[in-house]
Tab-separated table of C-alpha atoms and ligand atoms in Angstrom:
chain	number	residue	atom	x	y	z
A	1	UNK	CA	54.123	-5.545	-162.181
A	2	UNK	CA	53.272	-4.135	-165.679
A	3	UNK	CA	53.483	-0.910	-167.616
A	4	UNK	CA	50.174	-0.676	-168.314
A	5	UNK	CA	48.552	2.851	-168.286
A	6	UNK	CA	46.940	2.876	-164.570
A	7	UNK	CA	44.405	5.493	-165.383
A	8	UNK	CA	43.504	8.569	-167.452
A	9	UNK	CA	44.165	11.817	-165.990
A	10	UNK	CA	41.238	14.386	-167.742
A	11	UNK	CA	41.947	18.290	-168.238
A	12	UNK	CA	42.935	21.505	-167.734
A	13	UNK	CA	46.451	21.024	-166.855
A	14	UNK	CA	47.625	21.982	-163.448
A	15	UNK	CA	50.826	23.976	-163.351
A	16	UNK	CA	52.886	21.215	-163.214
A	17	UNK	CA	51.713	20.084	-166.874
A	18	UNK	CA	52.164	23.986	-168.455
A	19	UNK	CA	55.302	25.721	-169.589
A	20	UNK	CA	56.195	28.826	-168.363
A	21	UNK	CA	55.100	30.526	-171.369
A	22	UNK	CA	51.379	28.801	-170.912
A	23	UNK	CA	51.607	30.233	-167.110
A	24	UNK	CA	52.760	33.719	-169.046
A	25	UNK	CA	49.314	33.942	-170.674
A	26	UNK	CA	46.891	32.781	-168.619
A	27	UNK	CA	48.372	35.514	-166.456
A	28	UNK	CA	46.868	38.205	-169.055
A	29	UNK	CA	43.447	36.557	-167.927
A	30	UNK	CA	43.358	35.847	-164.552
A	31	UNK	CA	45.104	36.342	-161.397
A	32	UNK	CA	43.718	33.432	-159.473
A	33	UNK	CA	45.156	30.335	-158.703
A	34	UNK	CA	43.445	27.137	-157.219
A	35	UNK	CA	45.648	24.954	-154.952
A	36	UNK	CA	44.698	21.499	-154.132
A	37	UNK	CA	46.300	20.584	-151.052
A	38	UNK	CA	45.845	16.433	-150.984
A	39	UNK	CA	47.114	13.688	-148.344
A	40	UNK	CA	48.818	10.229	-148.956
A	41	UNK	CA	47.501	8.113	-146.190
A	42	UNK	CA	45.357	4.689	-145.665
A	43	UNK	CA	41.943	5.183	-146.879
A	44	UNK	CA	41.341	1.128	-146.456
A	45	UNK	CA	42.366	-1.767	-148.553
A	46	UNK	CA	40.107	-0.723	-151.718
A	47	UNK	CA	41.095	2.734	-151.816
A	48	UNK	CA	44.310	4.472	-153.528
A	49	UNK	CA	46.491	6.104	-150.805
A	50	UNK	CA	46.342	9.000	-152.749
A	51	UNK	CA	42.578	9.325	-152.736
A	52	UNK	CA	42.486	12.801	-151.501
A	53	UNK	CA	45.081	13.964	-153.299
A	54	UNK	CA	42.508	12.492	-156.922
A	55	UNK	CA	40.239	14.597	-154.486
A	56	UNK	CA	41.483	18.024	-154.283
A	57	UNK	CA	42.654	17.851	-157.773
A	58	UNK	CA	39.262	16.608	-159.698
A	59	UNK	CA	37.383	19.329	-157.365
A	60	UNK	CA	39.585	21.890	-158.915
A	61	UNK	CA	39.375	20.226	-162.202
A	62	UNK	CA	35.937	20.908	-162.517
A	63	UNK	CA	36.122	24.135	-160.846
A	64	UNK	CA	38.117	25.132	-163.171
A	65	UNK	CA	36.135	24.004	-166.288
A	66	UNK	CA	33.008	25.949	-164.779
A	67	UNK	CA	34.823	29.287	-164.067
A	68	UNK	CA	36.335	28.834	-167.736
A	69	UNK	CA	32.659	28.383	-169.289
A	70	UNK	CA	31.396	31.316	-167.112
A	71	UNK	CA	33.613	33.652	-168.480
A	72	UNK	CA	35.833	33.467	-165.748
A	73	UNK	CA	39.479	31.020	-166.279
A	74	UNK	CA	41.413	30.303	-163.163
A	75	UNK	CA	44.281	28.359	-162.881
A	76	UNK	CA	45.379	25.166	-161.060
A	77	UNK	CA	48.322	25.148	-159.146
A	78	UNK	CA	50.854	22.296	-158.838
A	79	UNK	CA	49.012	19.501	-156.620
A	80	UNK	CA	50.046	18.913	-153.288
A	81	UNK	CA	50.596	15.467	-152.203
A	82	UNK	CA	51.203	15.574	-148.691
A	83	UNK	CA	49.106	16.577	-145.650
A	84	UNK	CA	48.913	16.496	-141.988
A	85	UNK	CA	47.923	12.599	-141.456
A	86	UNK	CA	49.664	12.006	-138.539
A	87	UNK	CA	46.413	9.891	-137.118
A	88	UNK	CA	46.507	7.426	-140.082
A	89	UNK	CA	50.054	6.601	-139.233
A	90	UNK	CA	49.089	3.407	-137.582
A	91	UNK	CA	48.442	2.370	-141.072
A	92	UNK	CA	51.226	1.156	-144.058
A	93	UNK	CA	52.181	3.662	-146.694
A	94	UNK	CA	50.580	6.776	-145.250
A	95	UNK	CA	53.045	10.055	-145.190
A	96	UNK	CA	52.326	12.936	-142.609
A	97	UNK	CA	54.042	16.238	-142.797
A	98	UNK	CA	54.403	17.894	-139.193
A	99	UNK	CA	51.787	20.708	-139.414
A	100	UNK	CA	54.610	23.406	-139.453
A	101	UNK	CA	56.063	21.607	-142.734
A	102	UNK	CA	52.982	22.380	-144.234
A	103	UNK	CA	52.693	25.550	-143.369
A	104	UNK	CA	55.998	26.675	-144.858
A	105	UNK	CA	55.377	23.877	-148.235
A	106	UNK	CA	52.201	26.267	-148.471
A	107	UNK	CA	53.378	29.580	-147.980
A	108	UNK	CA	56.304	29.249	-149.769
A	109	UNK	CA	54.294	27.511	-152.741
A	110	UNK	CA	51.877	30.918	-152.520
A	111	UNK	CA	54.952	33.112	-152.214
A	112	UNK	CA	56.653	31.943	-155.281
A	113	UNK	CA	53.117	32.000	-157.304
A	114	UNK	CA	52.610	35.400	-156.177
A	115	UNK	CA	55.438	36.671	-157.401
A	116	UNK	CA	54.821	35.176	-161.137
A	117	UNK	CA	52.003	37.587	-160.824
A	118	UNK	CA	49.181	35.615	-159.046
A	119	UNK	CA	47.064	38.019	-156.923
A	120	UNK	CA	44.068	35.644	-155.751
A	121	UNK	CA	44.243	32.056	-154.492
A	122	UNK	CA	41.639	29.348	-153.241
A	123	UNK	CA	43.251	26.258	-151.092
A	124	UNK	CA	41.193	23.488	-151.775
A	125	UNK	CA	41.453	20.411	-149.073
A	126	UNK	CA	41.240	16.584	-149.652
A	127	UNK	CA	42.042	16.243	-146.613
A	128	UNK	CA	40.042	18.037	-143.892
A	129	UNK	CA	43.139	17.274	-141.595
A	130	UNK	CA	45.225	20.016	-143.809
A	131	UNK	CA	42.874	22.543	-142.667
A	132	UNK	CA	44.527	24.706	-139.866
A	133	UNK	CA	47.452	24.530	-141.085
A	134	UNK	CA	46.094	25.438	-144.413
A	135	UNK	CA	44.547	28.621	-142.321
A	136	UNK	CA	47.722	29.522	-141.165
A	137	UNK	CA	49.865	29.407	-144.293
A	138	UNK	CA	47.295	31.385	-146.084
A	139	UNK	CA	47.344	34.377	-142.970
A	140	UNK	CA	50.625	34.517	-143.359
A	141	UNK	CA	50.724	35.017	-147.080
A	142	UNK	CA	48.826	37.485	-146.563
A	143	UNK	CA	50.811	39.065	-143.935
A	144	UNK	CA	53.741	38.763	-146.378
A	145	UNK	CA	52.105	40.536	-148.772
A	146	UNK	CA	50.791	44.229	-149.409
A	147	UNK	CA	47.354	42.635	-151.594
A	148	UNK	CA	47.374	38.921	-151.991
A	149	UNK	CA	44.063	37.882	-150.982
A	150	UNK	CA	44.133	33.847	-149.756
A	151	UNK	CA	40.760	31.886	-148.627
A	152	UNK	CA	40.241	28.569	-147.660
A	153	UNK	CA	37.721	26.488	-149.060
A	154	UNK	CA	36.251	23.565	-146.583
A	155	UNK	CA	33.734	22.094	-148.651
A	156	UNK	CA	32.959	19.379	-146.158
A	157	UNK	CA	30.358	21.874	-144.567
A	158	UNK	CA	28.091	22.357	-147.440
A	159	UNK	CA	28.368	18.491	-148.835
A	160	UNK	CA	27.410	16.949	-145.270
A	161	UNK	CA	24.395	19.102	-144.830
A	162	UNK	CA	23.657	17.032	-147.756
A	163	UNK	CA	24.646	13.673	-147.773
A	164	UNK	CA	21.610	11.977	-146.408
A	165	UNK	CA	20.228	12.679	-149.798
A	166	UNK	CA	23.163	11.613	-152.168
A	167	UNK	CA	23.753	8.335	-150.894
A	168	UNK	CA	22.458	5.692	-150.115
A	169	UNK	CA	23.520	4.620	-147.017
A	170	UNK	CA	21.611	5.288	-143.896
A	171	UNK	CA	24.441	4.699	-141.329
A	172	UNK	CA	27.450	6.759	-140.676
A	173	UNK	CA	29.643	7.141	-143.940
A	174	UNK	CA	33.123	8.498	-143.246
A	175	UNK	CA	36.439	8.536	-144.423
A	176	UNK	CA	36.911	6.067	-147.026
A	177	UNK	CA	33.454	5.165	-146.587
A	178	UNK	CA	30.276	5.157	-149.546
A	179	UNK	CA	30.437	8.841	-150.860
A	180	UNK	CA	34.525	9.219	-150.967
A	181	UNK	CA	34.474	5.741	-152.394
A	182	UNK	CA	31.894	7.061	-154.575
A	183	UNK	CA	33.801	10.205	-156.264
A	184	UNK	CA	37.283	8.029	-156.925
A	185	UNK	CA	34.793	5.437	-158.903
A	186	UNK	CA	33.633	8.888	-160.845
A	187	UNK	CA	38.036	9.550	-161.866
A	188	UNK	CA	39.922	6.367	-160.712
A	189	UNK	CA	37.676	3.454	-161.722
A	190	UNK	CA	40.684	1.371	-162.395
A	191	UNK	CA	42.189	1.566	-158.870
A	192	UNK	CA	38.921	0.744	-156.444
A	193	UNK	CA	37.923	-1.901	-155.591
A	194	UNK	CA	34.525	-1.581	-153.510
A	195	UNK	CA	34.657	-5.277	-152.877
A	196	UNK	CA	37.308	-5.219	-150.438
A	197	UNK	CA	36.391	-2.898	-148.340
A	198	UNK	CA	34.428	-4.527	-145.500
A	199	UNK	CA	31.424	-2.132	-143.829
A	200	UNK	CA	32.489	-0.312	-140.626
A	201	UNK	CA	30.159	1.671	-138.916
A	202	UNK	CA	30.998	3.484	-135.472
A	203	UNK	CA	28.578	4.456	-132.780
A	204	UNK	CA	26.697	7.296	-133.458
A	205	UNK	CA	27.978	9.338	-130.465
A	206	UNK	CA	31.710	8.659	-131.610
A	207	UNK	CA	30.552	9.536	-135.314
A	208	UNK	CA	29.012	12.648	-134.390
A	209	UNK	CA	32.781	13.415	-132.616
A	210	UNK	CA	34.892	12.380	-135.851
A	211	UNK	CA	32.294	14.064	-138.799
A	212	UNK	CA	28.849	15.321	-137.104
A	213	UNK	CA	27.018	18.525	-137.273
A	214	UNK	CA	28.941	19.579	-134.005
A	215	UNK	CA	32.762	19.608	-135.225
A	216	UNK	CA	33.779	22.698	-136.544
A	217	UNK	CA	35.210	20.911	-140.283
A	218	UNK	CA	31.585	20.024	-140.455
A	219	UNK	CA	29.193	23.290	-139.787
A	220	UNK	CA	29.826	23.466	-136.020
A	221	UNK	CA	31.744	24.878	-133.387
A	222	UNK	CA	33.975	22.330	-131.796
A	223	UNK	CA	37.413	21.087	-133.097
A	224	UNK	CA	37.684	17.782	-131.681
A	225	UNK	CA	41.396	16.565	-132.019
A	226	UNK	CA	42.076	13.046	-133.688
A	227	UNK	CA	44.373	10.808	-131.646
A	228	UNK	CA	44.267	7.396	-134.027
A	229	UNK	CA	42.353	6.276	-136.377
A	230	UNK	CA	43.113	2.859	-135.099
A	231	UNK	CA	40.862	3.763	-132.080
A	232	UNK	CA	38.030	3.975	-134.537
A	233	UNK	CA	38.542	1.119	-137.244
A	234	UNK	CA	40.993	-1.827	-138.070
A	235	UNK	CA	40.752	-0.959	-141.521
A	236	UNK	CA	41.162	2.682	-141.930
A	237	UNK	CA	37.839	3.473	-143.167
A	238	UNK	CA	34.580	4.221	-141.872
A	239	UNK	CA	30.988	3.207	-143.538
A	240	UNK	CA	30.211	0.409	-146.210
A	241	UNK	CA	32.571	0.799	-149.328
A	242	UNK	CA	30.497	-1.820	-151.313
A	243	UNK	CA	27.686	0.927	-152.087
A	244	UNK	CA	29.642	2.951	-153.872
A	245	UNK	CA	28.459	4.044	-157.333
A	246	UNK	CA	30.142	5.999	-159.617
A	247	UNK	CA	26.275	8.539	-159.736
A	248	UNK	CA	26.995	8.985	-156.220
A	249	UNK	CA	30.142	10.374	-156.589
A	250	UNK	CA	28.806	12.895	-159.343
A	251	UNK	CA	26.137	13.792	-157.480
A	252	UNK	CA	28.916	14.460	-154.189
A	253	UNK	CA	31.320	16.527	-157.020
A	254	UNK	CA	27.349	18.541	-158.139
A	255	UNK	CA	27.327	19.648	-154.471
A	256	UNK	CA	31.270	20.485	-154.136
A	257	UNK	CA	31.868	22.436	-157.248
A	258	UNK	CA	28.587	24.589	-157.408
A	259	UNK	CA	29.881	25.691	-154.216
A	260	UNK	CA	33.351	26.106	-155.031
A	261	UNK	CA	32.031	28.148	-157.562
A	262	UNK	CA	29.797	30.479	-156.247
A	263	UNK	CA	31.965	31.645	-153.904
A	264	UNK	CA	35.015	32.332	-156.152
A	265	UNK	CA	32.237	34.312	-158.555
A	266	UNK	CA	30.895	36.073	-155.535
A	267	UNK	CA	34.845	36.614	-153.906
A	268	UNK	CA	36.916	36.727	-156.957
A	269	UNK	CA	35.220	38.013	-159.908
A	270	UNK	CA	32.186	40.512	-158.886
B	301	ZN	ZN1	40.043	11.025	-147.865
């Protein structure tokens, strides 16, 4: 155990980082708010259990810096570090809310924002688990409200219509797997360690189940509920952690945040 510094956290500042007077005046400039909603749970032995939490907050990171250059400044709301996991329980160190936990964390994390004035927000997963409730929380914001507006932003959809030409791999890359390895190399370099993550690939047909063109999180029209992860891998992760590269994970974040951003311009600001 040392007190080294563990990493370097880049700007904007979330929430959490700015005084109320900071909050105050970026009010005078915008009304909307990104939230990343994260996870702590098992992402295998060489990845951080907070992974999607460095996730959902580098996403809006960048987001942010975009919308900022474009005329357009947002602001990033306190990071959420919790999700519904409950399928990567079977693994140490992973925390799952009960879905109606974080429904009310959300809504009442929304509710208090709105009233400091925000008018527009943008949940943004790292955890594609988070999502229904996620959908819920933000209808019944705006059922609580007379003109928040609320979206949900599943950027899975876009990036795996993609991946076959961002990584390298040819075999099914999952959770924890070459392109989420990938982006926490890109932030978190000090904390992964590709070497220790031993390739696990899963049958096609099951693959197709957990991440494939079919299931609604990914472009199609079936939600397919998770039971255990265990049932899938002994290590948590799925796909070949050792061909991570850092250019990978840019090339993931290129994909994520030009679509982030196009559809807060399009929603948000036209
Ligand atoms: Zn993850």
């Amino acid at each position: 155990m040392t007190d080294n510094v563990l990493y370097v956290q880049k700007g904007p500042a979330t929430l959490t980082e700015m005084s109320g007077t900071e909050v105050a005046e970026a009010l005078k400039h915008t009304d909307v708010l990104l939230l990343p909603v994260g996870a702590t749970e098992n992402h295998g032995a060489h990845l951080p259990l907070g992974t999607d939490t460095m996730e959902a907050r580098e996403i809006c990171r960048r987001v942010a810096l975009r919308m900022q250059v474009d005329g357009h400044p947002v602001v990033i709301g306190p990071v959420i570090p919790f999700g519904t996991s409950s399928f990567h329980m079977g693994f140490p160190g992973t925390v799952t809310l009960t879905s109606s936990t974080l429904i009310t964390l959300l809504k009442e994390v929304g509710l208090s924002l709105y009233k400091t004035g925000f008018r527009k927000f943008a949940f943004i997963h790292g955890h594609d688990g988070s999502l229904p409730s996620m959908m819920v929380a933000a209808q019944d914001i705006v059922d609580m409200t007379p003109d928040a507006q609320v979206m949900v932003l599943n950027w899975l959809t876009p990036l795996s219509k993609v991946y076959h030409t961002i990584q390298v791999s040819k075999k099914g890359e999952g959770h924890g797997g070459e392109g989420e390895t990938s982006r926490i190399l890109v932030t978190h370099p000090e904390i992964v360690h590709p070497e220790r993550g031993i390739p696990h690939h899963l049958d096609p047909t099951v693959m197709a189940k957990i991440q494939g063109p079919e299931h609604i999180k990914t472009g199609g029209a079936i939600f397919y509920a998770t039971r255990s992860y265990k049932d899938h891998t002994p290590y948590g992760h799925i796909g070949d952690p050792s061909l991570a590269k850092p250019e990978t994970g840019e090339r993931g974040y290129a994909v994520i945040v030009d679509w982030v951003v196009s559809v807060l311009k399009r929603d948000y600001f036209s």
